Amino acid sequence: LMLPVAYTQEKNKLTQTASGRFQMSMATLNLLRNLNTPRKSATHDIKIFNSHQNNILRRFKSKVPAMGDTVARSDWTANLITSNEEAARLATSFKTVAVLGIKTERQGDQPAFYVPQYLSTAGVKVIPVPVYFPEVKEILGQPVFRSVAAAAEAAGAALDCVNVFRRPADVEGHVQDVLAAQPRVVWLQSGIRCPKAEEAWARAGIQVVADKCLMVLHRQGVAARL
């Protein structure tokens, strides 16, 4: 008996997906191709194919990157936002922003303070997540949190953005904390890039803006609306 067309199409789709992800043995490919030919028992062929399908899926899952609880998707790079115009549109959509590495009023002349201060005056709820200043309880009139995950939990809703003020070498250490919070966007301020962290977040479905100033792009987005 010939196998149904729908079954053959599904087999071909799986073969194409698998071959794009990892090397398959010629014996496996030949066996899968041979399922298109008349067989004595379609049921027997389906059982054979299912066993190979399970092997394919197991091998595929083993290739998923270990950094974070990520999803292997070929289009993860679409979550890396490089256009200033698109970043500006994102910036003006934020209602709640956790600021990782925020400084205090005493460092008012530093971007890690005056950028979140600007956001606050623009009507954005700013949740401070300082890395230093263990004695500080409030910044910009808001209680501080010592992790992004704790800030997200306190917010009672998903964070629109995590605005990051950390040295590039320190960013990777925050990957798991940010993944636990599952914000819509991670925004690395001007001069900050960390390709490994950016990829981990993008693979998890989080949009990532890097090496751009949130204050500048927010102002640009507001001006574009006028």
PDB file of C-alpha atoms in Angstrom:
ATOM      1  CA  LEU A   1       0.000   0.000   0.000  1.00  0.00           C
ATOM      2  CA  MET A   2       1.086   3.576  -0.644  1.00  0.00           C
ATOM      3  CA  LEU A   3       1.185   5.836   2.404  1.00  0.00           C
ATOM      4  CA  PRO A   4      -1.290   8.760   2.462  1.00  0.00           C
ATOM      5  CA  VAL A   5      -0.162  12.035   0.854  1.00  0.00           C
ATOM      6  CA  ALA A   6      -0.544  13.965   4.124  1.00  0.00           C
ATOM      7  CA  TYR A   7       1.746  11.474   5.852  1.00  0.00           C
ATOM      8  CA  THR A   8       4.372  11.795   3.103  1.00  0.00           C
ATOM      9  CA  GLN A   9       4.229  15.601   3.267  1.00  0.00           C
ATOM     10  CA  GLU A  10       4.712  15.519   7.031  1.00  0.00           C
ATOM     11  CA  LYS A  11       7.679  13.155   6.626  1.00  0.00           C
ATOM     12  CA  ASN A  12       9.261  15.431   4.031  1.00  0.00           C
ATOM     13  CA  LYS A  13       8.793  18.480   6.260  1.00  0.00           C
ATOM     14  CA  LEU A  14      10.446  16.730   9.185  1.00  0.00           C
ATOM     15  CA  THR A  15      13.325  15.504   7.031  1.00  0.00           C
ATOM     16  CA  GLN A  16      13.935  19.005   5.687  1.00  0.00           C
ATOM     17  CA  THR A  17      13.836  20.566   9.157  1.00  0.00           C
ATOM     18  CA  ALA A  18      16.115  17.946  10.650  1.00  0.00           C
ATOM     19  CA  SER A  19      18.683  18.071   7.849  1.00  0.00           C
ATOM     20  CA  GLY A  20      18.957  21.818   8.323  1.00  0.00           C
ATOM     21  CA  ARG A  21      19.756  21.383  12.012  1.00  0.00           C
ATOM     22  CA  PHE A  22      22.204  18.474  12.171  1.00  0.00           C
ATOM     23  CA  GLN A  23      23.815  15.729  10.123  1.00  0.00           C
ATOM     24  CA  MET A  24      21.691  12.642   9.523  1.00  0.00           C
ATOM     25  CA  SER A  25      23.163   9.353   8.437  1.00  0.00           C
ATOM     26  CA  MET A  26      22.622   8.322   4.804  1.00  0.00           C
ATOM     27  CA  ALA A  27      20.995   5.132   6.067  1.00  0.00           C
ATOM     28  CA  THR A  28      18.362   7.145   7.923  1.00  0.00           C
ATOM     29  CA  LEU A  29      17.728   9.418   4.941  1.00  0.00           C
ATOM     30  CA  ASN A  30      17.417   6.450   2.610  1.00  0.00           C
ATOM     31  CA  LEU A  31      15.018   4.694   4.954  1.00  0.00           C
ATOM     32  CA  LEU A  32      12.838   7.787   5.157  1.00  0.00           C
ATOM     33  CA  ARG A  33      12.873   8.177   1.376  1.00  0.00           C
ATOM     34  CA  ASN A  34      11.957   4.532   0.926  1.00  0.00           C
ATOM     35  CA  LEU A  35       8.709   5.092   2.797  1.00  0.00           C
ATOM     36  CA  ASN A  36       7.413   6.642  -0.451  1.00  0.00           C
ATOM     37  CA  THR A  37       7.564   3.253  -2.138  1.00  0.00           C
ATOM     38  CA  PRO A  38       4.869   0.531  -1.930  1.00  0.00           C
ATOM     39  CA  ARG A  39       5.268  -1.582   1.182  1.00  0.00           C
ATOM     40  CA  LYS A  40       3.679  -4.758   2.490  1.00  0.00           C
ATOM     41  CA  SER A  41       2.335  -2.993   5.561  1.00  0.00           C
ATOM     42  CA  ALA A  42       1.670   0.729   5.949  1.00  0.00           C
ATOM     43  CA  THR A  43       1.252   0.200   9.698  1.00  0.00           C
ATOM     44  CA  HIS A  44       4.724  -1.328   9.892  1.00  0.00           C
ATOM     45  CA  ASP A  45       6.180   1.629   7.936  1.00  0.00           C
ATOM     46  CA  ILE A  46       4.524   4.147  10.245  1.00  0.00           C
ATOM     47  CA  LYS A  47       5.986   2.405  13.303  1.00  0.00           C
ATOM     48  CA  ILE A  48       9.455   2.525  11.752  1.00  0.00           C
ATOM     49  CA  PHE A  49       9.069   6.155  10.799  1.00  0.00           C
ATOM     50  CA  ASN A  50       7.815   7.136  14.254  1.00  0.00           C
ATOM     51  CA  SER A  51      10.900   5.631  15.896  1.00  0.00           C
ATOM     52  CA  HIS A  52      13.117   7.671  13.579  1.00  0.00           C
ATOM     53  CA  GLN A  53      10.999  10.758  14.230  1.00  0.00           C
ATOM     54  CA  ASN A  54      11.565  10.367  17.978  1.00  0.00           C
ATOM     55  CA  ASN A  55      15.312  10.012  17.445  1.00  0.00           C
ATOM     56  CA  ILE A  56      15.312  13.147  15.303  1.00  0.00           C
ATOM     57  CA  LEU A  57      13.471  15.159  17.946  1.00  0.00           C
ATOM     58  CA  ARG A  58      15.784  13.958  20.722  1.00  0.00           C
ATOM     59  CA  ARG A  59      18.864  14.902  18.723  1.00  0.00           C
ATOM     60  CA  PHE A  60      17.312  18.233  17.774  1.00  0.00           C
ATOM     61  CA  LYS A  61      16.598  19.139  21.423  1.00  0.00           C
ATOM     62  CA  SER A  62      20.178  18.313  22.373  1.00  0.00           C
ATOM     63  CA  LYS A  63      21.326  21.119  20.057  1.00  0.00           C
ATOM     64  CA  VAL A  64      19.357  23.831  21.899  1.00  0.00           C
ATOM     65  CA  PRO A  65      21.807  26.311  23.518  1.00  0.00           C
ATOM     66  CA  ALA A  66      22.185  25.762  27.258  1.00  0.00           C
ATOM     67  CA  MET A  67      22.259  29.472  28.192  1.00  0.00           C
ATOM     68  CA  GLY A  68      18.833  30.187  29.673  1.00  0.00           C
ATOM     69  CA  ASP A  69      15.558  28.402  29.058  1.00  0.00           C
ATOM     70  CA  THR A  70      15.556  29.217  25.359  1.00  0.00           C
ATOM     71  CA  VAL A  71      13.641  28.146  22.322  1.00  0.00           C
ATOM     72  CA  ALA A  72      15.567  27.029  19.256  1.00  0.00           C
ATOM     73  CA  ARG A  73      14.200  29.185  16.489  1.00  0.00           C
ATOM     74  CA  SER A  74      15.790  30.142  13.220  1.00  0.00           C
ATOM     75  CA  ASP A  75      14.291  33.644  13.408  1.00  0.00           C
ATOM     76  CA  TRP A  76      15.592  34.712  16.839  1.00  0.00           C
ATOM     77  CA  THR A  77      17.663  37.479  15.216  1.00  0.00           C
ATOM     78  CA  ALA A  78      14.402  39.257  14.407  1.00  0.00           C
ATOM     79  CA  ASN A  79      14.279  40.133  18.115  1.00  0.00           C
ATOM     80  CA  LEU A  80      17.487  42.171  17.817  1.00  0.00           C
ATOM     81  CA  ILE A  81      16.294  45.741  17.197  1.00  0.00           C
ATOM     82  CA  THR A  82      18.921  47.762  15.317  1.00  0.00           C
ATOM     83  CA  SER A  83      16.830  50.473  13.661  1.00  0.00           C
ATOM     84  CA  ASN A  84      16.612  53.792  15.524  1.00  0.00           C
ATOM     85  CA  GLU A  85      13.102  54.298  14.167  1.00  0.00           C
ATOM     86  CA  GLU A  86      11.868  50.950  15.464  1.00  0.00           C
ATOM     87  CA  ALA A  87      13.654  51.470  18.788  1.00  0.00           C
ATOM     88  CA  ALA A  88      12.017  54.903  19.145  1.00  0.00           C
ATOM     89  CA  ARG A  89       8.573  53.390  18.574  1.00  0.00           C
ATOM     90  CA  LEU A  90       9.311  50.786  21.236  1.00  0.00           C
ATOM     91  CA  ALA A  91      10.572  53.396  23.685  1.00  0.00           C
ATOM     92  CA  THR A  92       7.346  55.408  23.581  1.00  0.00           C
ATOM     93  CA  SER A  93       5.290  52.274  24.262  1.00  0.00           C
ATOM     94  CA  PHE A  94       6.853  51.623  27.667  1.00  0.00           C
ATOM     95  CA  LYS A  95       4.696  52.098  30.755  1.00  0.00           C
ATOM     96  CA  THR A  96       6.849  50.249  33.305  1.00  0.00           C
ATOM     97  CA  VAL A  97      10.654  50.115  33.151  1.00  0.00           C
ATOM     98  CA  ALA A  98      13.012  48.402  35.604  1.00  0.00           C
ATOM     99  CA  VAL A  99      16.387  50.126  35.619  1.00  0.00           C
ATOM    100  CA  LEU A 100      19.215  47.708  36.354  1.00  0.00           C
ATOM    101  CA  GLY A 101      22.290  49.514  37.669  1.00  0.00           C
ATOM    102  CA  ILE A 102      20.455  52.744  38.465  1.00  0.00           C
ATOM    103  CA  LYS A 103      22.396  55.361  40.456  1.00  0.00           C
ATOM    104  CA  THR A 104      21.065  57.564  43.234  1.00  0.00           C
ATOM    105  CA  GLU A 105      20.273  61.273  43.455  1.00  0.00           C
ATOM    106  CA  ARG A 106      23.833  61.823  44.693  1.00  0.00           C
ATOM    107  CA  GLN A 107      25.072  60.780  41.237  1.00  0.00           C
ATOM    108  CA  GLY A 108      22.541  63.020  39.526  1.00  0.00           C
ATOM    109  CA  ASP A 109      24.983  64.050  36.786  1.00  0.00           C
ATOM    110  CA  GLN A 110      25.427  60.459  35.579  1.00  0.00           C
ATOM    111  CA  PRO A 111      23.297  58.824  32.852  1.00  0.00           C
ATOM    112  CA  ALA A 112      22.373  55.949  35.187  1.00  0.00           C
ATOM    113  CA  PHE A 113      20.390  58.514  37.178  1.00  0.00           C
ATOM    114  CA  TYR A 114      19.257  61.246  34.801  1.00  0.00           C
ATOM    115  CA  VAL A 115      17.978  58.840  32.116  1.00  0.00           C
ATOM    116  CA  PRO A 116      15.540  57.076  34.494  1.00  0.00           C
ATOM    117  CA  GLN A 117      14.746  60.494  36.004  1.00  0.00           C
ATOM    118  CA  TYR A 118      13.729  61.700  32.546  1.00  0.00           C
ATOM    119  CA  LEU A 119      11.547  58.603  32.055  1.00  0.00           C
ATOM    120  CA  SER A 120       9.846  59.237  35.371  1.00  0.00           C
ATOM    121  CA  THR A 121       9.025  62.836  34.455  1.00  0.00           C
ATOM    122  CA  ALA A 122       7.724  61.577  31.098  1.00  0.00           C
ATOM    123  CA  GLY A 123       5.110  59.462  32.894  1.00  0.00           C
ATOM    124  CA  VAL A 124       6.896  56.095  32.853  1.00  0.00           C
ATOM    125  CA  LYS A 125       6.850  54.047  36.053  1.00  0.00           C
ATOM    126  CA  VAL A 126      10.492  53.469  36.961  1.00  0.00           C
ATOM    127  CA  ILE A 127      11.416  50.528  39.216  1.00  0.00           C
ATOM    128  CA  PRO A 128      14.952  50.955  40.612  1.00  0.00           C
ATOM    129  CA  VAL A 129      17.230  47.905  40.650  1.00  0.00           C
ATOM    130  CA  PRO A 130      20.572  49.235  41.909  1.00  0.00           C
ATOM    131  CA  VAL A 131      23.654  47.052  41.990  1.00  0.00           C
ATOM    132  CA  TYR A 132      25.481  49.093  44.608  1.00  0.00           C
ATOM    133  CA  PHE A 133      24.249  51.335  47.479  1.00  0.00           C
ATOM    134  CA  PRO A 134      23.015  48.581  49.847  1.00  0.00           C
ATOM    135  CA  GLU A 135      21.824  51.208  52.333  1.00  0.00           C
ATOM    136  CA  VAL A 136      19.499  52.902  49.840  1.00  0.00           C
ATOM    137  CA  LYS A 137      15.802  52.064  50.182  1.00  0.00           C
ATOM    138  CA  GLU A 138      14.290  54.445  47.601  1.00  0.00           C
ATOM    139  CA  ILE A 139      15.340  56.128  44.371  1.00  0.00           C
ATOM    140  CA  LEU A 140      13.131  58.626  42.556  1.00  0.00           C
ATOM    141  CA  GLY A 141      10.548  58.069  45.256  1.00  0.00           C
ATOM    142  CA  GLN A 142      10.224  54.367  44.426  1.00  0.00           C
ATOM    143  CA  PRO A 143      11.294  51.389  46.578  1.00  0.00           C
ATOM    144  CA  VAL A 144      14.401  49.639  45.314  1.00  0.00           C
ATOM    145  CA  PHE A 145      14.719  45.948  44.480  1.00  0.00           C
ATOM    146  CA  ARG A 146      17.869  43.878  44.385  1.00  0.00           C
ATOM    147  CA  SER A 147      16.950  41.734  41.379  1.00  0.00           C
ATOM    148  CA  VAL A 148      15.003  42.237  38.186  1.00  0.00           C
ATOM    149  CA  ALA A 149      12.889  39.177  38.983  1.00  0.00           C
ATOM    150  CA  ALA A 150      11.875  40.714  42.325  1.00  0.00           C
ATOM    151  CA  ALA A 151      11.024  43.987  40.577  1.00  0.00           C
ATOM    152  CA  ALA A 152       8.831  42.158  38.077  1.00  0.00           C
ATOM    153  CA  GLU A 153       7.040  40.281  40.839  1.00  0.00           C
ATOM    154  CA  ALA A 154       6.376  43.507  42.733  1.00  0.00           C
ATOM    155  CA  ALA A 155       5.092  45.209  39.592  1.00  0.00           C
ATOM    156  CA  GLY A 156       2.271  42.676  39.443  1.00  0.00           C
ATOM    157  CA  ALA A 157       2.461  42.614  35.650  1.00  0.00           C
ATOM    158  CA  ALA A 158       5.015  41.944  32.949  1.00  0.00           C
ATOM    159  CA  LEU A 159       7.749  44.563  32.675  1.00  0.00           C
ATOM    160  CA  ASP A 160       7.746  46.497  29.429  1.00  0.00           C
ATOM    161  CA  CYS A 161      11.491  46.999  29.569  1.00  0.00           C
ATOM    162  CA  VAL A 162      14.662  46.396  31.558  1.00  0.00           C
ATOM    163  CA  ASN A 163      16.989  49.349  30.983  1.00  0.00           C
ATOM    164  CA  VAL A 164      20.547  48.193  31.682  1.00  0.00           C
ATOM    165  CA  PHE A 165      23.375  50.364  33.023  1.00  0.00           C
ATOM    166  CA  ARG A 166      26.186  47.848  33.509  1.00  0.00           C
ATOM    167  CA  ARG A 167      29.672  47.459  32.141  1.00  0.00           C
ATOM    168  CA  PRO A 168      29.672  45.092  29.139  1.00  0.00           C
ATOM    169  CA  ALA A 169      31.756  42.535  31.057  1.00  0.00           C
ATOM    170  CA  ASP A 170      29.105  42.427  33.809  1.00  0.00           C
ATOM    171  CA  VAL A 171      25.999  42.077  31.643  1.00  0.00           C
ATOM    172  CA  GLU A 172      26.240  38.308  31.146  1.00  0.00           C
ATOM    173  CA  GLY A 173      25.943  37.821  34.905  1.00  0.00           C
ATOM    174  CA  HIS A 174      22.370  39.172  34.748  1.00  0.00           C
ATOM    175  CA  VAL A 175      21.099  36.862  32.002  1.00  0.00           C
ATOM    176  CA  GLN A 176      19.241  34.407  34.231  1.00  0.00           C
ATOM    177  CA  ASP A 177      17.734  37.129  36.423  1.00  0.00           C
ATOM    178  CA  VAL A 178      16.329  38.924  33.385  1.00  0.00           C
ATOM    179  CA  LEU A 179      15.071  35.669  31.862  1.00  0.00           C
ATOM    180  CA  ALA A 180      13.201  34.955  35.103  1.00  0.00           C
ATOM    181  CA  ALA A 181      11.484  38.351  34.833  1.00  0.00           C
ATOM    182  CA  GLN A 182      10.525  37.843  31.156  1.00  0.00           C
ATOM    183  CA  PRO A 183      10.309  41.522  30.161  1.00  0.00           C
ATOM    184  CA  ARG A 184       9.066  42.505  26.725  1.00  0.00           C
ATOM    185  CA  VAL A 185      12.305  44.361  25.921  1.00  0.00           C
ATOM    186  CA  VAL A 186      15.865  44.529  27.262  1.00  0.00           C
ATOM    187  CA  TRP A 187      17.522  47.852  26.496  1.00  0.00           C
ATOM    188  CA  LEU A 188      21.310  48.135  26.846  1.00  0.00           C
ATOM    189  CA  GLN A 189      22.346  51.762  27.126  1.00  0.00           C
ATOM    190  CA  SER A 190      24.816  53.570  24.869  1.00  0.00           C
ATOM    191  CA  GLY A 191      28.217  51.871  24.779  1.00  0.00           C
ATOM    192  CA  ILE A 192      26.914  48.582  26.173  1.00  0.00           C
ATOM    193  CA  ARG A 193      27.040  45.391  24.099  1.00  0.00           C
ATOM    194  CA  CYS A 194      27.120  41.765  25.217  1.00  0.00           C
ATOM    195  CA  PRO A 195      26.484  39.415  22.264  1.00  0.00           C
ATOM    196  CA  LYS A 196      26.058  36.277  24.399  1.00  0.00           C
ATOM    197  CA  ALA A 197      23.460  37.891  26.636  1.00  0.00           C
ATOM    198  CA  GLU A 198      21.705  39.531  23.687  1.00  0.00           C
ATOM    199  CA  GLU A 199      21.397  36.183  21.925  1.00  0.00           C
ATOM    200  CA  ALA A 200      20.139  34.390  25.034  1.00  0.00           C
ATOM    201  CA  TRP A 201      17.402  36.975  25.560  1.00  0.00           C
ATOM    202  CA  ALA A 202      16.474  37.140  21.874  1.00  0.00           C
ATOM    203  CA  ARG A 203      16.175  33.342  21.689  1.00  0.00           C
ATOM    204  CA  ALA A 204      13.813  33.502  24.659  1.00  0.00           C
ATOM    205  CA  GLY A 205      11.505  35.782  22.682  1.00  0.00           C
ATOM    206  CA  ILE A 206      12.620  39.041  24.302  1.00  0.00           C
ATOM    207  CA  GLN A 207      13.302  42.007  22.047  1.00  0.00           C
ATOM    208  CA  VAL A 208      16.772  43.474  22.563  1.00  0.00           C
ATOM    209  CA  VAL A 209      18.046  46.986  21.882  1.00  0.00           C
ATOM    210  CA  ALA A 210      21.781  47.490  22.397  1.00  0.00           C
ATOM    211  CA  ASP A 211      24.152  50.455  22.447  1.00  0.00           C
ATOM    212  CA  LYS A 212      21.382  53.063  22.278  1.00  0.00           C
ATOM    213  CA  CYS A 213      20.199  55.712  24.727  1.00  0.00           C
ATOM    214  CA  LEU A 214      16.640  55.154  25.893  1.00  0.00           C
ATOM    215  CA  MET A 215      16.181  58.830  26.749  1.00  0.00           C
ATOM    216  CA  VAL A 216      17.298  60.007  23.295  1.00  0.00           C
ATOM    217  CA  LEU A 217      15.137  57.458  21.464  1.00  0.00           C
ATOM    218  CA  HIS A 218      12.132  58.152  23.702  1.00  0.00           C
ATOM    219  CA  ARG A 219      12.373  61.858  22.866  1.00  0.00           C
ATOM    220  CA  GLN A 220      12.720  60.968  19.192  1.00  0.00           C
ATOM    221  CA  GLY A 221       9.624  58.758  19.369  1.00  0.00           C
ATOM    222  CA  VAL A 222       7.603  61.454  21.117  1.00  0.00           C
ATOM    223  CA  ALA A 223       8.634  64.031  18.505  1.00  0.00           C
ATOM    224  CA  ALA A 224       7.603  61.670  15.693  1.00  0.00           C
ATOM    225  CA  ARG A 225       4.078  61.542  17.132  1.00  0.00           C
ATOM    226  CA  LEU A 226       3.634  65.330  17.024  1.00  0.00           C
TER     227      LEU A 226
END
